[in-house]
Structure formats: C-alpha cells, structure tokens
Amino acid sequence: MDVAVDIRPDSPTYGNHVAVRLSAENKLQLYVPRGSLHGFAVLSQTAEFFYKCDNHYNKWSEQGIHLASPELNINWLIEEQDIIIAEKDLLLPFFSREAICL
C-alpha cells in the first residue's frame, strides 16, 4: 500500500491523501510530487520496494507525520495489532490541517 499526502499549504488538496495498492500483478506505480509526504505498508510476507528521487538524499530534510493521524483517516489495510512500525516513526507528530506545514 503506497500513500501520498499533500502538505502544500496553498494547494486545494492540502491534507488529502491518495492510497494505491501496488503489486507485481497490477504493475502500478505511484508518482509522489514534491510537497507531498510518502509512506508505505507491506501487505505481504516479503516485498521489494524501489523509488526514485529528484534530488540527492538529505537526512536533515527527513520529516513525517504519524501513520495513525486521525485527520487523514488512512486505511493501511493492516489490523492495528499486526502493524510493525519503526520506533522513530512512533514519535512523529499527528497531522493537523491547522498546524504549520512541515
């Protein structure tokens, strides 16, 4: 499950997300434009995940929001008790449309 969230404050779709189930069978891809957050969930036992960026990696630009942000209401297609999440991602803030953009 690949998810993109629009965090461009002047965008008419600010705070909206799109979620696409990607698989070897459907051969879909998701383009995540600049000004969007990106997250994914592996729904199978194994997965290969490839992505391209439009710039060099910059650790200091890493930001995010908590995957369970109520305002976004993202259906990750995984039961809550089965979610495995990195410790650093648990510490991320919840998304708020009223908050200053990341």
XYZ file of N, CA, C and O in Angstrom:
408
model
N 0.858 -1.162 0.000
C 0.000 0.000 0.000
C 0.903 1.224 0.000
O 1.712 1.406 0.900
N 0.796 2.022 -1.028
C 1.607 3.225 -1.169
C 0.703 4.429 -0.955
O -0.399 4.489 -1.514
N 1.157 5.391 -0.145
C 0.319 6.527 0.234
C 1.097 7.827 0.049
O 2.278 7.907 0.395
N 0.428 8.842 -0.493
C 0.988 10.184 -0.597
C 0.008 11.160 0.042
O -1.208 11.043 -0.143
N 0.544 12.117 0.813
C -0.269 13.136 1.480
C 0.206 14.506 1.008
O 1.395 14.827 1.090
N -0.713 15.319 0.523
C -0.398 16.669 0.048
C -0.220 17.591 1.264
O -1.146 17.780 2.045
N 0.985 18.156 1.423
C 1.226 19.099 2.528
C 1.602 20.483 2.009
O 2.190 21.283 2.723
N 1.220 20.793 0.763
C 1.451 22.125 0.210
C 0.341 23.035 0.732
O -0.829 22.862 0.383
N 0.676 24.008 1.594
C -0.367 24.801 2.267
C -1.307 25.552 1.325
O -2.467 25.778 1.667
N -0.859 25.941 0.148
C -1.706 26.684 -0.779
C -2.436 25.790 -1.776
O -3.139 26.285 -2.659
N -2.292 24.495 -1.635
C -2.910 23.556 -2.572
C -4.380 23.326 -2.231
O -4.741 23.210 -1.058
N -5.240 23.215 -3.223
C -6.647 22.899 -2.945
C -6.831 21.489 -2.375
O -7.879 21.193 -1.812
N -5.811 20.647 -2.519
C -5.897 19.290 -1.966
C -5.026 19.128 -0.714
O -4.731 18.005 -0.312
N -4.651 20.256 -0.086
C -3.861 20.202 1.155
C -4.542 19.307 2.187
O -5.733 19.435 2.449
N -3.777 18.387 2.731
C -4.307 17.493 3.758
C -5.006 16.268 3.214
O -5.399 15.390 3.975
N -5.155 16.183 1.904
C -5.763 14.993 1.307
C -4.688 13.954 1.023
O -3.513 14.287 0.885
N -5.116 12.712 0.922
C -4.166 11.658 0.591
C -4.727 10.774 -0.521
O -5.923 10.776 -0.781
N -3.816 10.075 -1.154
C -4.181 9.060 -2.132
C -3.463 7.783 -1.706
O -2.323 7.833 -1.244
N -4.153 6.661 -1.806
C -3.575 5.362 -1.445
C -3.792 4.403 -2.606
O -4.889 4.311 -3.144
N -2.719 3.712 -2.978
C -2.769 2.790 -4.107
C -2.135 1.474 -3.689
O -1.035 1.454 -3.137
N -2.843 0.395 -3.944
C -2.285 -0.933 -3.658
C -1.429 -1.354 -4.843
O -1.930 -1.505 -5.962
N -0.134 -1.506 -4.614
C 0.809 -1.878 -5.658
C 1.130 -3.356 -5.545
O 1.229 -3.887 -4.440
N 1.311 -4.008 -6.685
C 1.668 -5.424 -6.666
C 2.376 -5.796 -7.964
O 2.314 -5.062 -8.956
N 3.035 -6.940 -7.952
C 3.661 -7.450 -9.170
C 2.594 -7.752 -10.214
O 2.826 -7.611 -11.419
N 1.413 -8.113 -9.763
C 0.331 -8.461 -10.694
C -0.245 -7.219 -11.386
O -0.462 -7.221 -12.585
N -0.509 -6.153 -10.625
C -1.146 -4.991 -11.260
C -0.139 -4.018 -11.878
O -0.526 -3.134 -12.627
N 1.139 -4.174 -11.539
C 2.226 -3.385 -12.141
C 2.007 -1.873 -12.044
O 2.492 -1.101 -12.884
N 1.279 -1.424 -11.038
C 1.041 0.009 -10.850
C 2.243 0.674 -10.195
O 3.040 0.028 -9.512
N 2.347 1.980 -10.395
C 3.341 2.815 -9.738
C 2.621 4.041 -9.212
O 1.551 4.399 -9.697
N 3.224 4.708 -8.229
C 2.644 5.940 -7.708
C 3.678 7.045 -7.808
O 4.791 6.915 -7.291
N 3.313 8.123 -8.482
C 4.167 9.310 -8.541
C 3.807 10.189 -7.359
O 2.637 10.557 -7.178
N 4.799 10.524 -6.554
C 4.583 11.377 -5.382
C 5.262 12.719 -5.662
O 6.491 12.806 -5.671
N 4.486 13.765 -5.906
C 5.080 15.044 -6.270
C 5.759 15.744 -5.092
O 5.450 15.467 -3.927
N 6.669 16.637 -5.412
C 7.319 17.460 -4.403
C 6.230 18.186 -3.606
O 5.236 18.628 -4.178
N 6.409 18.276 -2.305
C 5.396 18.900 -1.457
C 4.417 17.890 -0.892
O 3.402 18.250 -0.306
N 4.733 16.626 -1.053
C 3.885 15.556 -0.525
C 4.711 14.673 0.396
O 5.912 14.509 0.208
N 4.049 14.116 1.370
C 4.675 13.099 2.214
C 4.396 11.738 1.602
O 3.380 11.551 0.936
N 5.282 10.789 1.856
C 5.141 9.461 1.275
C 5.307 8.409 2.354
O 6.178 8.513 3.208
N 4.440 7.419 2.326
C 4.554 6.287 3.240
C 4.071 5.032 2.558
O 3.365 5.093 1.549
N 4.475 3.899 3.097
C 4.017 2.650 2.507
C 3.894 1.589 3.585
O 4.509 1.668 4.643
N 3.081 0.601 3.297
C 2.907 -0.558 4.176
C 3.062 -1.809 3.326
O 2.528 -1.890 2.216
N 3.815 -2.760 3.837
C 3.983 -4.036 3.146
C 2.846 -4.952 3.586
O 2.678 -5.220 4.769
N 2.056 -5.414 2.630
C 0.879 -6.227 2.923
C 1.125 -7.719 2.708
O 0.245 -8.531 2.944
N 2.325 -8.066 2.270
C 2.675 -9.472 2.006
C 3.807 -9.884 2.938
O 4.329 -9.072 3.701
N 4.193 -11.132 2.873
C 5.288 -11.625 3.718
C 6.629 -11.018 3.321
O 7.494 -10.817 4.161
N 6.821 -10.749 2.043
C 8.044 -10.123 1.554
C 7.671 -9.083 0.507
O 6.578 -9.126 -0.061
N 8.597 -8.166 0.270
C 8.349 -7.143 -0.742
C 9.672 -6.562 -1.219
O 10.641 -6.517 -0.465
N 9.684 -6.143 -2.456
C 10.782 -5.352 -2.993
C 10.202 -3.979 -3.258
O 9.159 -3.850 -3.909
N 10.876 -2.956 -2.747
C 10.359 -1.594 -2.853
C 11.441 -0.719 -3.461
O 12.553 -0.644 -2.933
N 11.152 -0.098 -4.591
C 12.099 0.766 -5.271
C 11.469 2.143 -5.423
O 10.280 2.258 -5.687
N 12.290 3.176 -5.256
C 11.792 4.518 -5.521
C 12.903 5.380 -6.066
O 14.086 5.108 -5.869
N 12.518 6.414 -6.794
C 13.455 7.376 -7.356
C 13.156 8.734 -6.742
O 12.011 9.038 -6.404
N 14.202 9.533 -6.621
C 14.059 10.882 -6.068
C 14.547 11.898 -7.093
O 15.334 11.572 -7.976
N 14.093 13.130 -6.945
C 14.509 14.166 -7.882
C 15.729 14.943 -7.386
O 16.099 15.941 -7.978
N 16.338 14.451 -6.292
C 17.491 15.134 -5.749
C 18.306 14.155 -4.923
O 17.858 13.035 -4.672
N 19.457 14.585 -4.460
C 20.290 13.738 -3.610
C 19.638 13.569 -2.243
O 18.935 14.468 -1.758
N 19.881 12.427 -1.619
C 19.352 12.161 -0.279
C 19.908 13.178 0.708
O 21.098 13.499 0.690
N 19.041 13.679 1.562
C 19.429 14.643 2.582
C 18.768 14.243 3.893
O 17.586 14.503 4.105
N 19.522 13.598 4.764
C 18.982 13.113 6.039
C 18.293 14.218 6.833
O 17.280 13.993 7.477
N 18.806 15.431 6.763
C 18.263 16.537 7.567
C 16.910 17.013 7.061
O 16.203 17.744 7.748
N 16.532 16.604 5.876
C 15.225 17.011 5.362
C 14.140 15.979 5.665
O 12.984 16.181 5.314
N 14.511 14.879 6.316
C 13.519 13.853 6.651
C 12.519 14.410 7.661
O 12.894 14.923 8.703
N 11.261 14.317 7.320
C 10.187 14.733 8.211
C 9.044 13.756 8.027
O 9.067 12.930 7.116
N 8.059 13.848 8.849
C 6.936 12.948 8.672
C 5.800 13.263 9.612
O 5.857 14.195 10.404
N 4.767 12.461 9.484
C 3.611 12.535 10.372
C 3.295 11.121 10.830
O 3.679 10.142 10.189
N 2.599 11.013 11.913
C 2.241 9.710 12.472
C 1.272 8.996 11.538
O 0.337 9.592 11.015
N 1.516 7.702 11.318
C 0.690 6.937 10.375
C -0.768 6.851 10.809
O -1.648 6.633 9.974
N -1.048 7.048 12.075
C -2.424 6.938 12.562
C -3.069 8.316 12.782
O -3.985 8.454 13.586
N -2.620 9.329 12.058
C -3.187 10.674 12.204
C -4.685 10.641 11.903
O -5.090 10.341 10.776
N -5.518 10.949 12.909
C -6.971 10.845 12.716
C -7.519 11.720 11.592
O -8.440 11.310 10.890
N -6.959 12.913 11.386
C -7.470 13.804 10.334
C -7.293 13.210 8.942
O -8.041 13.537 8.031
N -6.299 12.359 8.775
C -6.060 11.765 7.455
C -6.899 10.522 7.224
O -7.268 10.220 6.105
N -7.179 9.788 8.291
C -8.040 8.608 8.205
C -7.589 7.643 7.097
O -8.388 7.220 6.262
N -6.288 7.305 7.096
C -5.742 6.414 6.080
C -6.028 4.966 6.469
O -5.750 4.554 7.591
N -6.571 4.216 5.542
C -6.786 2.786 5.751
C -5.547 2.061 5.226
O -5.367 1.912 4.018
N -4.713 1.602 6.143
C -3.463 0.938 5.763
C -3.675 -0.534 5.415
O -2.735 -1.229 5.074
N -4.885 -1.028 5.526
C -5.231 -2.409 5.175
C -4.513 -3.447 6.037
O -4.304 -4.579 5.618
N -4.127 -3.059 7.245
C -3.482 -3.966 8.198
C -4.185 -3.789 9.540
O -4.456 -2.653 9.962
N -4.478 -4.885 10.193
C -5.070 -4.814 11.529
C -4.087 -4.108 12.468
O -2.871 -4.341 12.395
N -4.606 -3.258 13.332
C -3.746 -2.456 14.220
C -2.751 -3.307 15.000
O -1.582 -2.950 15.131
N -3.181 -4.454 15.495
C -2.293 -5.303 16.301
C -1.192 -5.954 15.457
O -0.205 -6.443 16.001
N -1.327 -5.929 14.134
C -0.333 -6.551 13.255
C 0.663 -5.550 12.664
O 1.592 -5.951 11.961
N 0.482 -4.272 12.936
C 1.371 -3.256 12.376
C 2.722 -3.294 13.084
O 2.800 -3.296 14.307
N 3.777 -3.337 12.289
C 5.151 -3.233 12.803
C 5.672 -1.894 12.313
O 5.709 -1.638 11.106
N 6.062 -1.047 13.243
C 6.487 0.301 12.879
C 7.798 0.641 13.586
O 8.008 0.244 14.736
N 8.661 1.358 12.895
C 9.942 1.765 13.467
C 9.718 2.691 14.654
O 8.796 3.510 14.651
N 10.564 2.566 15.651
C 10.473 3.396 16.861
C 10.457 4.886 16.516
O 9.672 5.649 17.062
N 11.324 5.298 15.580
C 11.392 6.719 15.217
C 10.073 7.203 14.611
O 9.694 8.358 14.781
N 9.352 6.326 13.923
C 8.083 6.720 13.318
C 6.962 6.831 14.348
O 6.002 7.568 14.147
N 7.091 6.112 15.451
C 6.101 6.228 16.529
C 6.145 7.601 17.185
O 5.166 8.046 17.767
N 7.287 8.269 17.099
C 7.475 9.567 17.748
C 7.031 10.746 16.884
O 7.053 11.885 17.329
N 6.623 10.468 15.654
C 6.222 11.544 14.747
C 4.935 12.217 15.224
O 4.075 11.582 15.839
N 4.766 13.510 14.929
C 3.541 14.219 15.329
C 2.355 13.804 14.467
O 2.525 13.328 13.345
N 1.162 14.013 14.994
C -0.053 13.783 14.228
C -0.282 14.957 13.289
O 0.043 16.100 13.608
N -0.854 14.668 12.132
C -1.154 15.705 11.151
C -2.310 16.561 11.641
O -3.281 16.058 12.202
N -2.210 17.868 11.388
C -3.299 18.796 11.678
C -3.366 19.810 10.566
O -2.363 20.433 10.214
N -4.544 20.013 9.984
C -4.694 20.988 8.908
C -4.428 22.408 9.405
O -4.059 23.280 8.629
N -4.585 22.641 10.689
C -4.364 23.966 11.246
C -2.901 24.212 11.607
O -2.491 25.336 11.815
N -2.114 23.160 11.679
C -0.705 23.311 12.056
C 0.093 23.911 10.908
O -0.300 23.848 9.749
N 1.214 24.462 11.252
C 2.132 24.984 10.235
C 2.637 23.809 9.416
O 2.955 22.755 9.954
N 2.736 24.008 8.133
C 3.204 22.947 7.225
C 4.588 22.469 7.619
O 5.418 23.257 8.054
N 4.833 21.156 7.440
C 6.136 20.567 7.777
C 7.266 21.169 6.995
O 7.257 21.446 5.901
